[in-house]
Tab-separated table of C-alpha atoms in Angstrom:
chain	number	residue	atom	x	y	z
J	1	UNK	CA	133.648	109.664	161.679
J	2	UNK	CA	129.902	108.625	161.106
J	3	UNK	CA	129.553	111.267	158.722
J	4	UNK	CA	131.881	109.502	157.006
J	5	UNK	CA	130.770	105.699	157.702
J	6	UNK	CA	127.211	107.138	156.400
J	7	UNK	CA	128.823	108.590	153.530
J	8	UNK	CA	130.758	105.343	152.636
J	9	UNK	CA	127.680	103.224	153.344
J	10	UNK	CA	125.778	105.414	150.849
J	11	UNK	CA	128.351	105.325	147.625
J	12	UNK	CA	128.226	101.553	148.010
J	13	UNK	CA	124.627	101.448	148.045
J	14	UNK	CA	124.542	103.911	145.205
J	15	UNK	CA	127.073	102.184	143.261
J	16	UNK	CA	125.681	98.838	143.674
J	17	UNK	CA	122.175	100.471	142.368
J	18	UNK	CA	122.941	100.182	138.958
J	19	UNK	CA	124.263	96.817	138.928
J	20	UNK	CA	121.404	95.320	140.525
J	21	UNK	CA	118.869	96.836	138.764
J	22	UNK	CA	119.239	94.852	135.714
J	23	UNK	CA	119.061	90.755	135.685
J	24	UNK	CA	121.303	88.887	133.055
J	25	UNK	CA	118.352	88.206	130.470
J	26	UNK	CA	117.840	84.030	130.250
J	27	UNK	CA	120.585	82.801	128.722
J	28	UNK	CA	123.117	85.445	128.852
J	29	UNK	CA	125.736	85.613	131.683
J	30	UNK	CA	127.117	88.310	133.024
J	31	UNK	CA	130.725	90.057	131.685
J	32	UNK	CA	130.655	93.042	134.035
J	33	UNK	CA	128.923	95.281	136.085
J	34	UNK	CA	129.695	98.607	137.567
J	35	UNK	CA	127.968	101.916	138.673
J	36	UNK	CA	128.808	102.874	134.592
J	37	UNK	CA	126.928	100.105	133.085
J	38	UNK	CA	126.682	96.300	132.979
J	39	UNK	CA	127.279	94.075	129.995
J	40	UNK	CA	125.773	90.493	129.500
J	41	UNK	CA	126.837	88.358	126.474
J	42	UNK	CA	125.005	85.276	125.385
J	43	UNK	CA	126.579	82.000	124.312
J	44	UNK	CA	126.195	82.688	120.115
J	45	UNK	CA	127.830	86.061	121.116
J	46	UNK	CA	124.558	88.468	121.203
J	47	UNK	CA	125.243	91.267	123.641
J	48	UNK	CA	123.939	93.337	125.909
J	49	UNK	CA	125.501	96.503	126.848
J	50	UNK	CA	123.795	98.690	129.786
J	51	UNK	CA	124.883	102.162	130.148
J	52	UNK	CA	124.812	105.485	131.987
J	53	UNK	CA	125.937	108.709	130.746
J	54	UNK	CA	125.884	112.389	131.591
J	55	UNK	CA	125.707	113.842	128.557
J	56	UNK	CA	127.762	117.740	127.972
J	57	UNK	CA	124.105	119.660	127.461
J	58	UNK	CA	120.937	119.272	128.981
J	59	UNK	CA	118.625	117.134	126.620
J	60	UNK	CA	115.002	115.881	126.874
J	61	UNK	CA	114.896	112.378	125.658
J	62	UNK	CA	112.770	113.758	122.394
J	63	UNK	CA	115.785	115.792	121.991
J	64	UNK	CA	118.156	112.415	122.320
J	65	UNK	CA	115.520	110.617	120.329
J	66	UNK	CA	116.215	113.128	117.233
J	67	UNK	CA	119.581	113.191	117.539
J	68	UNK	CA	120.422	110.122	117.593
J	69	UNK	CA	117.957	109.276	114.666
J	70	UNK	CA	119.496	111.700	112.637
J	71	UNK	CA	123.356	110.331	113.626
J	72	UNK	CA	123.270	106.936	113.007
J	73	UNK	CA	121.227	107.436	109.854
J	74	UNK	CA	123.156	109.686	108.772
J	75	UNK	CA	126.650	109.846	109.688
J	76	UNK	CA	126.969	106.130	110.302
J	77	UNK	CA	125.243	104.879	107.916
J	78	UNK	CA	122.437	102.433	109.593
J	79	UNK	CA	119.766	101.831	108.310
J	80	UNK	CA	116.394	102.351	110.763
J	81	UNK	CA	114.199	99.230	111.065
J	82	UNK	CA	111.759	100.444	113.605
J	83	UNK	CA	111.692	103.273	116.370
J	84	UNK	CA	108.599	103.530	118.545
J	85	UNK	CA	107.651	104.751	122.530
J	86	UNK	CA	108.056	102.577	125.205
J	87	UNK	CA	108.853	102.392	128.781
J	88	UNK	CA	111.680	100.696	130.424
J	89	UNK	CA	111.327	99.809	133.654
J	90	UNK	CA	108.397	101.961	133.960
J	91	UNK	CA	110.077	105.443	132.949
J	92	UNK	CA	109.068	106.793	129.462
J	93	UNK	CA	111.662	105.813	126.418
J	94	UNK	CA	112.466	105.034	122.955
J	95	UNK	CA	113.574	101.701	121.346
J	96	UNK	CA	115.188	101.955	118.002
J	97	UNK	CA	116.197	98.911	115.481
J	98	UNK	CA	118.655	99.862	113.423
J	99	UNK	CA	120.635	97.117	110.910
J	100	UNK	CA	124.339	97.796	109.834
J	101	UNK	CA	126.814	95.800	108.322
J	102	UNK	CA	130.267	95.846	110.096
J	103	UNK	CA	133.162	94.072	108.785
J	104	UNK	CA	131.003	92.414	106.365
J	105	UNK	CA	128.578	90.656	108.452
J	106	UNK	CA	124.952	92.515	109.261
J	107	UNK	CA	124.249	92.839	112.260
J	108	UNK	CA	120.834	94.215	114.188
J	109	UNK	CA	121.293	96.836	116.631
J	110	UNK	CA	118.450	97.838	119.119
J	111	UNK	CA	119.134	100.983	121.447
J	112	UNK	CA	116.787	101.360	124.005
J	113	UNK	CA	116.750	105.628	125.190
J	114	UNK	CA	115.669	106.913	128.723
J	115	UNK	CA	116.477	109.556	131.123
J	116	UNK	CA	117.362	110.075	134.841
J	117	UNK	CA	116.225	113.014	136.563
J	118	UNK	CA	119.150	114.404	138.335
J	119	UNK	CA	119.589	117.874	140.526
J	120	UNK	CA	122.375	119.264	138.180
J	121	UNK	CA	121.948	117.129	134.984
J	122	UNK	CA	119.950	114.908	133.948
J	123	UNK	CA	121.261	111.191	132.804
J	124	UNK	CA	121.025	109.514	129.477
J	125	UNK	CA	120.732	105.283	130.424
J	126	UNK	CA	121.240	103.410	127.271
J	127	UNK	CA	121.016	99.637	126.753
J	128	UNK	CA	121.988	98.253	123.476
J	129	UNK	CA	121.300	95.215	122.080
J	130	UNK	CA	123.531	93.930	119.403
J	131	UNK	CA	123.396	90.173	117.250
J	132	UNK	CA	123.065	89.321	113.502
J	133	UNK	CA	119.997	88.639	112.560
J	134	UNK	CA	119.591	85.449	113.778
J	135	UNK	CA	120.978	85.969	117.210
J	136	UNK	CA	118.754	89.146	117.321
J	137	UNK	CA	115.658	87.505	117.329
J	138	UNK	CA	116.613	84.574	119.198
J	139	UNK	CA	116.765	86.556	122.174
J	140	UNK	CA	115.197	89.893	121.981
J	141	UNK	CA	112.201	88.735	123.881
J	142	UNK	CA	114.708	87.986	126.836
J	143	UNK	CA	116.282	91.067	126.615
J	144	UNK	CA	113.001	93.357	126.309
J	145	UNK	CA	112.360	91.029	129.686
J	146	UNK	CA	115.144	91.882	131.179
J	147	UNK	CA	115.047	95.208	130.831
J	148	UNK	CA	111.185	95.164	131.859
J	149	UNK	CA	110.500	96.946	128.038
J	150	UNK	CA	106.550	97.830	127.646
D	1	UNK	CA	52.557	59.929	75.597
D	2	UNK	CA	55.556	58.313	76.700
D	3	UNK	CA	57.966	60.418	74.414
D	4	UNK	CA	56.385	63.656	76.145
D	5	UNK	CA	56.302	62.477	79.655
D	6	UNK	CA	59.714	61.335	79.260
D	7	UNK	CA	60.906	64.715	77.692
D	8	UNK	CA	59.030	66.210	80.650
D	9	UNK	CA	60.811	64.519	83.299
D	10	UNK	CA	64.467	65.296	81.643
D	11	UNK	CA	63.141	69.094	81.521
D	12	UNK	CA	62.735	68.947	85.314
D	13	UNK	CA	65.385	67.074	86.319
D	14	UNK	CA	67.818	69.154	85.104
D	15	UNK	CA	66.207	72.357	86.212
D	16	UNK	CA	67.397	71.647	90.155
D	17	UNK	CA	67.996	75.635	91.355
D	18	UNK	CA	65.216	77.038	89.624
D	19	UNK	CA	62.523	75.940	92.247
D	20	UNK	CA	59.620	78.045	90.995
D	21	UNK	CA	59.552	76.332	87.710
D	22	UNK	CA	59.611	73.150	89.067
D	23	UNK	CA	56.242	74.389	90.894
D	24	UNK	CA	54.682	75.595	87.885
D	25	UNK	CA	55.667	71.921	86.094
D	26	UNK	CA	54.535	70.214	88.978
D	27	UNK	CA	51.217	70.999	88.744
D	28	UNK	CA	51.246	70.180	84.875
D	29	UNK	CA	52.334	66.553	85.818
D	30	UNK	CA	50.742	63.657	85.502
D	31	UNK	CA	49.523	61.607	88.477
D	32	UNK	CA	51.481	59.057	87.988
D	33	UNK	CA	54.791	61.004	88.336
D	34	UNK	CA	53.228	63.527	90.986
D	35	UNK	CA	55.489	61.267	93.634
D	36	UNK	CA	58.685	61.623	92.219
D	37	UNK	CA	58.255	65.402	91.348
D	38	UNK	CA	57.317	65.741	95.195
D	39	UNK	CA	60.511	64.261	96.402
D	40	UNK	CA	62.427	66.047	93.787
D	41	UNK	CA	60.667	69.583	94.652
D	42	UNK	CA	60.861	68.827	98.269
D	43	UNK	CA	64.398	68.183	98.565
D	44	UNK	CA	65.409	71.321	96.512
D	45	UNK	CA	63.231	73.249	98.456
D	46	UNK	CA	64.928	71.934	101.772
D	47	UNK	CA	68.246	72.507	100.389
D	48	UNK	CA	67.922	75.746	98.901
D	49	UNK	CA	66.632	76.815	102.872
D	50	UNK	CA	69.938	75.794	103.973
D	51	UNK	CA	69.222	74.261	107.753
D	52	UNK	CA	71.458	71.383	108.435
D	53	UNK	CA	67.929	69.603	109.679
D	54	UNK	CA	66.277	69.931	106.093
D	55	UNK	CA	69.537	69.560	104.544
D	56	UNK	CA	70.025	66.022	105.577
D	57	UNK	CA	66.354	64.815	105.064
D	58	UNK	CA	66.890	64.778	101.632
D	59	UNK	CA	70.421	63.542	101.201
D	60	UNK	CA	71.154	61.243	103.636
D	61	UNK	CA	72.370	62.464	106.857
D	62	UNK	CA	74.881	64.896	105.826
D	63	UNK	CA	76.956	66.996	108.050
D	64	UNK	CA	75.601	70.637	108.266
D	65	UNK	CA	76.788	73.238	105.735
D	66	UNK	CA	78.340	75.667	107.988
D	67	UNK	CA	78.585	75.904	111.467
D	68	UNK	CA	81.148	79.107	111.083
D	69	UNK	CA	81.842	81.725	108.891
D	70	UNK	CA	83.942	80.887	106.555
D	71	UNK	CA	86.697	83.608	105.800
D	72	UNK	CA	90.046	84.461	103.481
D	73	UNK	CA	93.294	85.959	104.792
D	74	UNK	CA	95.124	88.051	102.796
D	75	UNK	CA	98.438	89.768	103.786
D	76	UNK	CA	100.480	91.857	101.525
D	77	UNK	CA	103.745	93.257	102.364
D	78	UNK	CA	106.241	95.702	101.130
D	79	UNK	CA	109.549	95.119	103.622
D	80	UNK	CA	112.640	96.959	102.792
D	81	UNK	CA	115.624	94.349	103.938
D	82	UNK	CA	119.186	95.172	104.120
D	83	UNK	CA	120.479	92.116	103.106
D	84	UNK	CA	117.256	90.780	100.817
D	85	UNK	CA	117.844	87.200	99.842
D	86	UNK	CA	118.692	86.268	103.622
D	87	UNK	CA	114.917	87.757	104.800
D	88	UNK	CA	113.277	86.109	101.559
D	89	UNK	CA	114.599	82.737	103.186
D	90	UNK	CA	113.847	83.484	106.554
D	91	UNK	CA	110.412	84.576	104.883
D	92	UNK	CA	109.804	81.070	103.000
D	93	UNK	CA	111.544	78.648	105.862
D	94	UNK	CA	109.477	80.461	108.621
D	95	UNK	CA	106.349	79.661	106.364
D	96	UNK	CA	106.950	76.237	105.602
D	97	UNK	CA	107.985	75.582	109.421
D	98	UNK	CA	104.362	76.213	110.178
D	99	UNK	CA	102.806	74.303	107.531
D	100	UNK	CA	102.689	76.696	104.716
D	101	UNK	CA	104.278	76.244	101.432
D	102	UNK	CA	105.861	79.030	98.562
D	103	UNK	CA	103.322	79.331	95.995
D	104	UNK	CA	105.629	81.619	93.734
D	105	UNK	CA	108.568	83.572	93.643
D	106	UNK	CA	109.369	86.143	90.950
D	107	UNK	CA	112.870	88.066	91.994
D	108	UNK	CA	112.142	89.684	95.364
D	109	UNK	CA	108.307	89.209	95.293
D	110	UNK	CA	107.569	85.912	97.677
D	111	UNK	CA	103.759	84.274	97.920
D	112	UNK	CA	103.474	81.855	100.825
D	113	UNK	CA	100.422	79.844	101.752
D	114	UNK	CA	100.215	79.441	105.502
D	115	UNK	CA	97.263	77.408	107.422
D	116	UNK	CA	94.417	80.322	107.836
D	117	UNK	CA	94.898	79.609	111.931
D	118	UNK	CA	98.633	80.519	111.745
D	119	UNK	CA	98.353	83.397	109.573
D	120	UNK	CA	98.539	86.039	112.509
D	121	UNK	CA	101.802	84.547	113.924
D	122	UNK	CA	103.393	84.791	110.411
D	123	UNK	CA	102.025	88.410	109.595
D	124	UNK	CA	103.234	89.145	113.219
D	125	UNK	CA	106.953	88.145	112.175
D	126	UNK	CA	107.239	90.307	108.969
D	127	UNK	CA	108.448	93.572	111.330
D	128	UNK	CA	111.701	91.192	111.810
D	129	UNK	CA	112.380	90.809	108.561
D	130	UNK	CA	113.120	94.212	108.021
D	131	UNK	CA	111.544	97.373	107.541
D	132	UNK	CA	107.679	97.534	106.936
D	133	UNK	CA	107.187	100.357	104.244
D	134	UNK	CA	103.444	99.124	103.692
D	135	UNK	CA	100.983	96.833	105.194
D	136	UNK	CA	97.424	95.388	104.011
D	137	UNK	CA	95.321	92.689	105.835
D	138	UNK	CA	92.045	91.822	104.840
D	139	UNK	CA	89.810	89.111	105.726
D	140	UNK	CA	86.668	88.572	103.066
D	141	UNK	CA	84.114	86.724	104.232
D	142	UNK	CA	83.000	83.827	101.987
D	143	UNK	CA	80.147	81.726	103.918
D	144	UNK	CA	77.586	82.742	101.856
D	145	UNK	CA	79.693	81.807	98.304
D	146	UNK	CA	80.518	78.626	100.213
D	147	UNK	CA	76.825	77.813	101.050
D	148	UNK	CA	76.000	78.343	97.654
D	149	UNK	CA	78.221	76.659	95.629
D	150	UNK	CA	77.859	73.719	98.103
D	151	UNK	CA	73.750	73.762	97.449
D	152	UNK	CA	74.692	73.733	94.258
D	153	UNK	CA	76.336	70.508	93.863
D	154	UNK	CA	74.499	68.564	95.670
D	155	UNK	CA	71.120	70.023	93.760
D	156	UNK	CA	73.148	69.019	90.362
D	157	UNK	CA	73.836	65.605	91.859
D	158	UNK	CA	70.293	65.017	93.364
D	159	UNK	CA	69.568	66.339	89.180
D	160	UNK	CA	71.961	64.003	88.114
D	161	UNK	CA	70.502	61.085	90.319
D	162	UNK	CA	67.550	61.585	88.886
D	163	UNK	CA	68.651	61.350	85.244
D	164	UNK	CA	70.543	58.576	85.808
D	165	UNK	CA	67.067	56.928	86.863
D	166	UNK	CA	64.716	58.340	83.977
D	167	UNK	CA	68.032	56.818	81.778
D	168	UNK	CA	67.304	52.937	83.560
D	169	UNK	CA	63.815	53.575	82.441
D	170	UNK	CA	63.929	55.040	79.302
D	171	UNK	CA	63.167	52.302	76.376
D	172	UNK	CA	63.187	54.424	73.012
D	173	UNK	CA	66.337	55.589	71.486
D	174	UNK	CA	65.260	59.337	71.213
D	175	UNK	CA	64.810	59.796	75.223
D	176	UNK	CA	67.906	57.447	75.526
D	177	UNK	CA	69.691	60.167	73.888
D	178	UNK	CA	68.653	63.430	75.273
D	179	UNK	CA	68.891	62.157	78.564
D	180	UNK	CA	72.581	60.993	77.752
D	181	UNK	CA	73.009	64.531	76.435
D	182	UNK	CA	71.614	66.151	79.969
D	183	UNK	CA	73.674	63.977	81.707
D	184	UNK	CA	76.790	64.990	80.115
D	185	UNK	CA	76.321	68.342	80.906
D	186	UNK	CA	75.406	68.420	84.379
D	187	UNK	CA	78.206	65.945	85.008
D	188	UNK	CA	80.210	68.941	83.682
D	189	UNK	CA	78.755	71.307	85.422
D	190	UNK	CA	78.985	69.170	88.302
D	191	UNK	CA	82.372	68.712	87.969
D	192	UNK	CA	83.400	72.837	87.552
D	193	UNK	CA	81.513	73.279	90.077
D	194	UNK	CA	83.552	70.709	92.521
D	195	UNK	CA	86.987	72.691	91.086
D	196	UNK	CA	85.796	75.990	91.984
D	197	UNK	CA	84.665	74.652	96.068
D	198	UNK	CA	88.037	72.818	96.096
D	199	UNK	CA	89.985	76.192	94.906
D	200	UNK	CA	87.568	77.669	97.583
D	201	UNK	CA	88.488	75.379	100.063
D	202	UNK	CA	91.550	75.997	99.774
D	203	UNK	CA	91.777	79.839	99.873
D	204	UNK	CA	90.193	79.632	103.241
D	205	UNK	CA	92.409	76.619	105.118
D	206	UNK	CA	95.716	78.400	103.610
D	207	UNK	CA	95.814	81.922	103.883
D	208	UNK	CA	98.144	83.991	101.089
D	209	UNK	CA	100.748	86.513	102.424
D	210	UNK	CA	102.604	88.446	99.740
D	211	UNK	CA	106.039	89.800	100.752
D	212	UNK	CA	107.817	92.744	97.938
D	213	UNK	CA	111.268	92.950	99.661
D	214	UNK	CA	112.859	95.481	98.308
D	215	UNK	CA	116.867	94.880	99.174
D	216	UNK	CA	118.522	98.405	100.140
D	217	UNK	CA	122.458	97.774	100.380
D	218	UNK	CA	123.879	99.722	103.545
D	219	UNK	CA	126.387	102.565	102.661
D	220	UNK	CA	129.062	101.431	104.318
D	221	UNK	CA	129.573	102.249	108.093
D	222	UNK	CA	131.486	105.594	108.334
D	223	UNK	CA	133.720	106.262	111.860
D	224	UNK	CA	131.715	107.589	115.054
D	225	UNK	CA	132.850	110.849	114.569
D	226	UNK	CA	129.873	112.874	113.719
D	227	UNK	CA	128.353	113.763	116.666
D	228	UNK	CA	128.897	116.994	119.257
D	229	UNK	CA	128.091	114.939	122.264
D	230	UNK	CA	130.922	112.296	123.387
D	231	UNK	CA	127.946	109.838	124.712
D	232	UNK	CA	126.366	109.441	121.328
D	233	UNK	CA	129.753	108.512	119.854
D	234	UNK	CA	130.247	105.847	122.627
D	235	UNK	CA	127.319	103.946	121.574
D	236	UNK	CA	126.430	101.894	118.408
D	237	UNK	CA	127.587	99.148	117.345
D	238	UNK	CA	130.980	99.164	116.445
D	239	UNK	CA	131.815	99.818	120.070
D	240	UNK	CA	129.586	96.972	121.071
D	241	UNK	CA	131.627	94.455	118.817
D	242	UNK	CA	135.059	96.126	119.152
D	243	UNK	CA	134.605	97.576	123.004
D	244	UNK	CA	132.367	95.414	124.727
């Protein structure tokens, strides 16, 4: 029996990791949050999609980095605005721009790439950033905040 | 006598940057204009040095010529933009927000003119207006163009001040004349000279950034299909408009 309280007490705190470990950026609220992924959505509709994936095959993130590159160049048709290194909340990552236009309105798309070390596989975390133009760079600073980008 | 002197006088007044002929004329003089050649030599000689302390001895008080360097920004851009015409207006209203103004626009090539001490914030917004295929700033230091055209003018005018007065004592028509003649063309000269400080002027309070956007239509957006691993399909944007 405390085996089990201790192993209920522990999924909750696990579970509850994720959610809390992201803030709503300023003026975004916050749509949903689970041990999957959060998303936040701001008043003109920019949103902010935080997820967590275990991905079929292991992958370094410069693995991730290409591929990912390569796909949405490629077979989806984006077109690449900026990539660079950073960290995100203090663990080494990418941060692509990408623009696209989807049902005729173009919209800027940044994906920021990181890992978890885990004992069998390791994570992929994404948080994507999506807004036209406008709504892009009205709040990217907020979200690069929020999601303690350096 | 008077015809020479006279002819003399107009020689050196309108010789104001060449201060080592004015020495060798100076000692030719006669007595009686030994004092005005002084003044004249001396306040040349001042200005030509530069220092805001001789500088004003001779013209009145005037503020110093430069008390920091005087530079030009220059930013040229080549930004590939997916949708071209709405990052050439984000371009021009972002510039004339902070006091700039579109100097020219010839299809997708945009000049702006930006005050020199907002030049960085502008140059640091051209990464959002798409993608930055190539990049130049350079900053040319023009203090020493500035001094010197500004020593300039205010030799010619001193040279012109100076005609103006041989002209109030000149009595026979010949000198009338040729000073008229000198007169007219250091006016001129005084005048080009003016045009090219103001165009200087203005290069260094308004900075010129030169965006080439280059407008790259988007193939269109093909289904999230292409990728072996499930994850990568799950993200992008179409799932963060149509899934979110």
């Amino acid at each position: 029996m405390q085996r089990f309280t201790i192993t209920a007490v522990l999924a909750v705190v696990v579970s509850g990791c994720f959610a809390s470990s992201y803030r709503a950026p300023d003026q975004f609220v916050e749509l949903e949050s689970t041990r999957a992924g959060a998303k936040f959505v701001a008043s003109d509709d920019a949103r902010l999609w935080i997820r967590r994936f275990t991905p079929e095959a292991d992958g370094t993130l410069a693995f991730w980095r290409e591929h990912v590159r390569l796909h949405f160049t490629t077979e989806r048709g984006y077109t690449l605005i900026s990539e660079r290194d950073v960290k995100i909340d203090g663990a080494p990552g990418v941060e692509f721009t990408f623009e696209a236009t989807v049902d005729g309105v173009l919209q800027r798309y940044a994906l920021f790439l990181t890992t978890e070390s885990r004992l069998v596989r390791d994570r992929v975390v994404t948080a994507e950033f999506v807004g036209t133009p406008e709504t892009f760079a009205a709040h990217e600073a907020a979200v690069r905040t929020a999601l303690r980008v350096e | 006598m008077r015809t020479i002197r006279f002819g003399f006088l107009l020689a050196l007044a309108t010789v104001p940057a060449c201060g080592s002929a004015v020495m060798k004329h100076e000692a030719m003089a006669p007595a009686s204009e030994a004092g005005v050649l002084a003044d004249f030599h001396a306040g040349d000689v001042a200005r030509r040095a530069g220092s805001p302390a001789q500088r004003g001895g001779a013209d009145g008080g005037d503020a110093p010529v430069a008390d920091v360097r005087k530079r030009v920004y220059v930013g040229e851009f080549t930004v590939l933009a997916a949708q071209r015409d709405t990052a050439i207006a984000r371009f021009m209203t972002e510039a004339e927000r902070v006091g700039g103004y579109v100097e020219s626009r010839t299809d997708g090539v945009v000049v702006v003119r930006v005050p020199a001490e907002r030049f960085q914030a502008i140059v640091a917004m051209v990464p959002a207006l798409g993608r930055v295929l190539s990049e130049s700033v350079r900053t040319q230091d023009v203090t020493s163009e500035w001094i010197d055209l500004d020593v300039r003018i205010r030799n010619a005018e001193v040279a012109r001040e100076r005609l103006l007065a041989l002209l109030e004592r000149a009595t026979e028509m010949k000198d009338i004349l040729a000073i008229e003649e000198q007169l007219r063309r250091v006016t001129t000269e005084i005048e080009q000279m003016k045009g090219q400080f103001k165009a200087l002027e203005a290069q260094i309070a308004y900075s010129r950034i030169t965006i080439d956007f280059q407008g790259q239509a988007p193939p269109p957006v093909r289904r999230a299909t292409g990728s072996r691993f499930e994850w990568v399909n799950a993200i992008g944007i179409e799932p963060a408009l149509r899934r979110f």
